[in-house]
Structure formats: structure tokens, C-alpha cells
Short mmCIF file of C-alpha atoms and ligand atoms in Angstrom, two decimals:
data_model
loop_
_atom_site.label_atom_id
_atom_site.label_comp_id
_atom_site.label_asym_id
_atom_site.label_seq_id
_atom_site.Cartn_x
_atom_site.Cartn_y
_atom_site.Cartn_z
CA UNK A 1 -9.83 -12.28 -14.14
CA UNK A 2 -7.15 -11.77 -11.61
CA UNK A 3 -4.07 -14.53 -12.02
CA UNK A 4 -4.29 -16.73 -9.63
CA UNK A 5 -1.39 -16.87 -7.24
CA UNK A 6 0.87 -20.27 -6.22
CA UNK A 7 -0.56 -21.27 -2.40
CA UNK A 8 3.37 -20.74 -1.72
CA UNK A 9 3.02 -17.07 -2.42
CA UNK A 10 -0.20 -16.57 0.01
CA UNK A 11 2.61 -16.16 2.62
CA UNK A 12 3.08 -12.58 1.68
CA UNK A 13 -0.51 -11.69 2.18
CA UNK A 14 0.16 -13.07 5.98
CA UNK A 15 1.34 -10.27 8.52
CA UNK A 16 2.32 -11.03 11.73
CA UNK A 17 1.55 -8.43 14.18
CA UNK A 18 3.64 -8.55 17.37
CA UNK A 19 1.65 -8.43 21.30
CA UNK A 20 -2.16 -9.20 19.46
CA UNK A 21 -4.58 -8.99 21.25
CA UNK A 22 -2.32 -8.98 24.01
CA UNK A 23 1.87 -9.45 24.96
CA UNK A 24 3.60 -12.54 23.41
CA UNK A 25 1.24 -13.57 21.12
CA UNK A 26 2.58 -13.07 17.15
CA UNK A 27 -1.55 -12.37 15.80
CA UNK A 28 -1.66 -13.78 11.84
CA UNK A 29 -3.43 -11.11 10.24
CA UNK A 30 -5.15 -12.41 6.78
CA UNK A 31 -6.79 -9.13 5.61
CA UNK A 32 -3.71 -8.15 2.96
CA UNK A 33 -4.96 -11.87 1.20
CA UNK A 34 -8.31 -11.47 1.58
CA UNK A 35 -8.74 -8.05 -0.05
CA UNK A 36 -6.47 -9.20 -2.32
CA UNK A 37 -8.35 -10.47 -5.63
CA UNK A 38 -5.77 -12.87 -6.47
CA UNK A 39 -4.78 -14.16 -3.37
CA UNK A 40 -7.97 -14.72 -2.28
CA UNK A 41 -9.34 -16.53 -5.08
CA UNK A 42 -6.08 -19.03 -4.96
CA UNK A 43 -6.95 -19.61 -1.47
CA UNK A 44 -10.54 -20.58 -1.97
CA UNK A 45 -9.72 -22.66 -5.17
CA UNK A 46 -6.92 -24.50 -3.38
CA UNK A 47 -9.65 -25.37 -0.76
CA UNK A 48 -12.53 -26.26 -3.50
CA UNK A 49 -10.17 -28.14 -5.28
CA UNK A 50 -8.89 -30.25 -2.22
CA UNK A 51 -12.58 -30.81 -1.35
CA UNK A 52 -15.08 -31.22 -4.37
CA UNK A 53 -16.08 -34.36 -5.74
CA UNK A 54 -16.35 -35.86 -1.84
CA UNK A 55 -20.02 -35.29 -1.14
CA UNK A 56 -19.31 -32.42 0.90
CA UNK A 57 -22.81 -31.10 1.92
CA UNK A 58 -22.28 -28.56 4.98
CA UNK A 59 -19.57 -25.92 4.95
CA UNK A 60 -19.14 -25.07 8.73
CA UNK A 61 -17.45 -21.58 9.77
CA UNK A 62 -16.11 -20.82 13.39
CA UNK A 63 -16.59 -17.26 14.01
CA UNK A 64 -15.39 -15.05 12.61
CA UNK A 65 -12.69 -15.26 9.92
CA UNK A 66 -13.55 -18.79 9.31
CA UNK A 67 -16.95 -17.09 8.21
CA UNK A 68 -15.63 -15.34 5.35
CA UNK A 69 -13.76 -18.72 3.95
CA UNK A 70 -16.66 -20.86 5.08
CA UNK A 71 -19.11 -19.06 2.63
CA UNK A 72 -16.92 -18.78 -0.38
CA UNK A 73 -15.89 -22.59 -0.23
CA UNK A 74 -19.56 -23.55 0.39
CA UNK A 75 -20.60 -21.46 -2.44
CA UNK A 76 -17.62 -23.47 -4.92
CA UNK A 77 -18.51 -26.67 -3.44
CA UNK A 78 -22.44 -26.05 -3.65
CA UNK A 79 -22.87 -26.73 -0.22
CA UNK A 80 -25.13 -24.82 2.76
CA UNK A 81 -23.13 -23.15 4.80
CA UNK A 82 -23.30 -23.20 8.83
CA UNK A 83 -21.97 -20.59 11.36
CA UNK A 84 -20.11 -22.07 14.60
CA UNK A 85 -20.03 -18.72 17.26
CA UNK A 86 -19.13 -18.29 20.48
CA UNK A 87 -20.85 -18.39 23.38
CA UNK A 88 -25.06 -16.32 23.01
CA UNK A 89 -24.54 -15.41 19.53
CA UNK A 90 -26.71 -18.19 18.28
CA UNK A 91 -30.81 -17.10 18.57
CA UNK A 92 -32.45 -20.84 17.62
CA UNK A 93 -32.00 -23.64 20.26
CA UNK A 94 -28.23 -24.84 20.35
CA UNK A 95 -25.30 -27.60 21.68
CA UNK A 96 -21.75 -26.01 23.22
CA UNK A 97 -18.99 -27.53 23.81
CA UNK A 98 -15.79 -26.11 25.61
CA UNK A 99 -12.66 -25.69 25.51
CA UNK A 100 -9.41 -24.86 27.65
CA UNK A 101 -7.52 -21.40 27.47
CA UNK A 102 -4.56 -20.50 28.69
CA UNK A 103 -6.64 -19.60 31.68
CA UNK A 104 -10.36 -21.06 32.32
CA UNK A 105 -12.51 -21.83 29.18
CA UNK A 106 -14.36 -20.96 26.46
CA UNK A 107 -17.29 -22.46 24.95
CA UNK A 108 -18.43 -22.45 21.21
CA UNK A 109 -21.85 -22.94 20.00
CA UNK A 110 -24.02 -24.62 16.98
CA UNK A 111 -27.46 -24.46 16.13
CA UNK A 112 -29.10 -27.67 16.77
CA UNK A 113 -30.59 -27.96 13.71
CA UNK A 114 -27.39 -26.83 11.55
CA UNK A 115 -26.60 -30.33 10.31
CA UNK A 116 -28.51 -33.99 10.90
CA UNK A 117 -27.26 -37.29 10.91
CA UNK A 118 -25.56 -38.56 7.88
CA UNK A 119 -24.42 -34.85 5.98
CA UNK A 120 -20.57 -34.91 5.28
CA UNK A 121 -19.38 -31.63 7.05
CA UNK A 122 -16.26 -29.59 5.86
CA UNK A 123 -15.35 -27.23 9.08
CA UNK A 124 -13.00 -24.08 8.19
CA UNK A 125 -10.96 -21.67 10.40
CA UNK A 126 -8.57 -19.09 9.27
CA UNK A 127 -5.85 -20.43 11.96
CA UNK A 128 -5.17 -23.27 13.87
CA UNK A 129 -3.27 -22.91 17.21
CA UNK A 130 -2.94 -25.01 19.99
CA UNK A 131 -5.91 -27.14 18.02
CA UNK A 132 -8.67 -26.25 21.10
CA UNK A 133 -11.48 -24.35 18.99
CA UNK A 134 -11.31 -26.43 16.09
CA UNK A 135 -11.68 -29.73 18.35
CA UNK A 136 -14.54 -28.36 20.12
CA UNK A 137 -16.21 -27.35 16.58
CA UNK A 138 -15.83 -30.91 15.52
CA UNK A 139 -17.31 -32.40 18.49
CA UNK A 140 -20.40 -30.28 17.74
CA UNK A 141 -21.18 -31.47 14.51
CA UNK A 142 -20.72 -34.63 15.17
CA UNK A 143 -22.94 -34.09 18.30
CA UNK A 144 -25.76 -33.69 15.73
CA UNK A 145 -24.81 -37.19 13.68
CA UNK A 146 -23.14 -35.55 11.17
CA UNK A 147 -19.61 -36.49 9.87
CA UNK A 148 -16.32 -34.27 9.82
CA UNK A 149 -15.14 -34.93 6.61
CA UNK A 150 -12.45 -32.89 6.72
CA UNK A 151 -10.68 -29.59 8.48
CA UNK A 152 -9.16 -26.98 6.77
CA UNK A 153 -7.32 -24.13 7.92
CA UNK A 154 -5.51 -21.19 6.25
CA UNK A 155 -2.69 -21.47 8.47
CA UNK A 156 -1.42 -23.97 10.85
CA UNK A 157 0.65 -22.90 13.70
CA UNK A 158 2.70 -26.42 13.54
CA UNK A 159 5.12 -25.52 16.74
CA UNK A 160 1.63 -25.58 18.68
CA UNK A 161 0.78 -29.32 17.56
CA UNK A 162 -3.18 -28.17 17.15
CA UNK A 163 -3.32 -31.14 15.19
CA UNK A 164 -3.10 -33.53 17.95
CA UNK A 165 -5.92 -32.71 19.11
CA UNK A 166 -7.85 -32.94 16.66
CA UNK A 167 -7.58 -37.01 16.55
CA UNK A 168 -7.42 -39.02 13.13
CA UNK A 169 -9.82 -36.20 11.51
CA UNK A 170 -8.60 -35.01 8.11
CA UNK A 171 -6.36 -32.17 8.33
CA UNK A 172 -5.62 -29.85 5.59
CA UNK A 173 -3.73 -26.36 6.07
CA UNK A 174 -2.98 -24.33 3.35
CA UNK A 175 0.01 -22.31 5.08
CA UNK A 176 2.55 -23.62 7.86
CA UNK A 177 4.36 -21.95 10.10
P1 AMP B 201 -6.78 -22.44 19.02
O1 AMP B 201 -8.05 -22.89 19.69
O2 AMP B 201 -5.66 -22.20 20.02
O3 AMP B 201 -6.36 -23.37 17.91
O4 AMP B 201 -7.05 -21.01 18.40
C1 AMP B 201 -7.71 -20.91 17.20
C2 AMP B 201 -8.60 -19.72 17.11
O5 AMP B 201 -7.99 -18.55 17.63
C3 AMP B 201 -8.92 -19.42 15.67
O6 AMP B 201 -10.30 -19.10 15.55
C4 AMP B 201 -8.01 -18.28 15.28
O7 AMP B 201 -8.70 -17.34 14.52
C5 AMP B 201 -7.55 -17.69 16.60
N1 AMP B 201 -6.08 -17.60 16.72
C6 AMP B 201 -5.30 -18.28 17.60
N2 AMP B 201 -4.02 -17.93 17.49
C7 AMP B 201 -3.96 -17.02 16.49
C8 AMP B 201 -2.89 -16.28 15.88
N3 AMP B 201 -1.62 -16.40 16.27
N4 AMP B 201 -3.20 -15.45 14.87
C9 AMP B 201 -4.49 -15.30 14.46
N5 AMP B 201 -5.52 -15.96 14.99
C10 AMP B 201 -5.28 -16.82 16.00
#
């Protein structure tokens, strides 16, 4: 097995890349940790670790990087896991809820059967910016009766104060910048 790595050293598996998707913005790019054995793994048993044991029975994913952590920490946890996509990705009957960009809005989506009243949720994103997606998730699931029992991020964006928004829900980020 692959030594596992101290969550301080995930930074270097973090690029920035400068004007992503567009000027100004400094894009976090996670694909040097997650096709990295070791880095990955660290990441996923920092999250299991900070989660199991709490009843955790619904691992929710915003599209699309939270996906790929969403699955993996379901999987460790033995939890289902739930996808939370933007806008007509969903096929089954869904809820949105919206959000504010830096101009107009954006709208996320859940199936309305994903989770039912009483089911401790864990919802994961790979970053956490100005805290807008990751509110919007939350209101979802709890839309449906189900609990937030916790938000976890790869990488919090602190200067942004995301976490603001997001209320007295539990917020765990593995990385801060
Ligand atoms: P926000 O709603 O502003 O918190 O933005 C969070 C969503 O946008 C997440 O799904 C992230 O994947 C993505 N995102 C926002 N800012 C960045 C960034 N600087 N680097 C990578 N992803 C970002």
C-alpha cells in the first residue's frame, strides 16, 4: 500500500491555475492529488475518519469533483451515495434551489427521492468559495427531511467567507487557503 501522506502535505497536489475558466479567477486544480495514490487515499481517510461512527447514511456529491470524493467517502463510511447536478442533468422527478453568481443565478438540482426524512446526510465538494453552491445543496436535502450532518470540502477559500453562508451547519475543510 501507498504511505499515506500528512493532510498538511495535500497542498502540493493543489495547483493553482491563473485566469480559470476565465480572467481573475486563481482555478484550484485537484487532479495532481487525485491521481496520486497516496494523496488521495489520505484525503479520503482524513474525511472517513472525521465522519464514521456518526450514523452517516447518505453521502451527497455536487457535480462534478465533489462526485469523485462523494463515492469514495460513501464507500468508507458504508453509506449510499447521492449526486447533486446542475440544472437538467437529473432524469427522475427533482427539487432546485438557486443561487447568486457574480452575475444572475444558477440553480442546482436533487432527485426527489435521493434522501427521506430522518437519514443523516454528509454533503462533499472539492472547493468552497464564496459558500453559494454548497448552501443551495444543503437546502435541498433538507428540502426532502433529511439532516445535514456535516459539510466537507477539500479546500476552503477562507478570504471568501463561504462559510457564512452556510449557517451553524458543520463545516469541515481539509485545506485552507
Ligand atoms: P461557490 O458557490 O462560490 O462556493 O463555488 C463553489 C463551486 O465552484 C464548487 O463546486 C467548486 O468546484 C467551484 N469553484 C469555485 N471557485 C473555485 C476555484 N477557485 N477553484 C476550483 N473550483 C472552484
Amino acid at each position: 500500500m501507498t504511505p499515506t501522506l500528512e493532510t498538511k502535505d495535500l497542498t502540493k497536489f493543489v495547483r493553482d491555475i491563473p485566469d480559470f475558466p476565465k480572467k481573475g479567477i486563481a482555478f484550484k486544480d485537484i487532479t495532481p492529488l487525485l491521481k496520486d495514490p497516496g494523496a488521495f487515499r489520505s484525503a479520503i481517510d482524513a474525511f472517513a475518519a472525521r465522519y464514521e461512527g456518526r450514523g452517516i447514511r447518505l453521502v451527497a456529491g455536487i457535480e462534478s469533483r465533489g462526485f469523485l470524493l462523494a463515492s469514495a467517502v460513501a464507500l468508507r463510511l458504508g453509506a449510499g451515495v447521492i449526486p447533486i447536478r446542475k440544472k437538467g442533468k437529473l432524469p427522475h422527478k427533482t427539487l432546485s434551489a438557486s443561487y447568486d453568481l457574480e452575475y444572475g443565478t444558477d440553480s442546482v438540482e436533487i432527485h426527489a427521492d435521493a434522501a427521506a426524512r430522518g437519514d443523516k446526510v454528509l454533503l462533499i465538494d472539492d472547493v468552497i468559495a464564496t459558500g453559494g453552491t454548497a448552501r443551495a445543496a444543503c437546502e435541498l436535502i433538507e428540502k426532502l427531511g433529511a439532516e445535514v450532518a456535516g459539510v466537507a470540502f477539500l479546500i476552503e477559500l477562507s478570504f471568501l467567507k463561504g462559510r457564512e453562508k452556510l449557517g451553524s451547519r458543520e463545516i469541515f475543510a481539509l485545506i485552507g487557503y
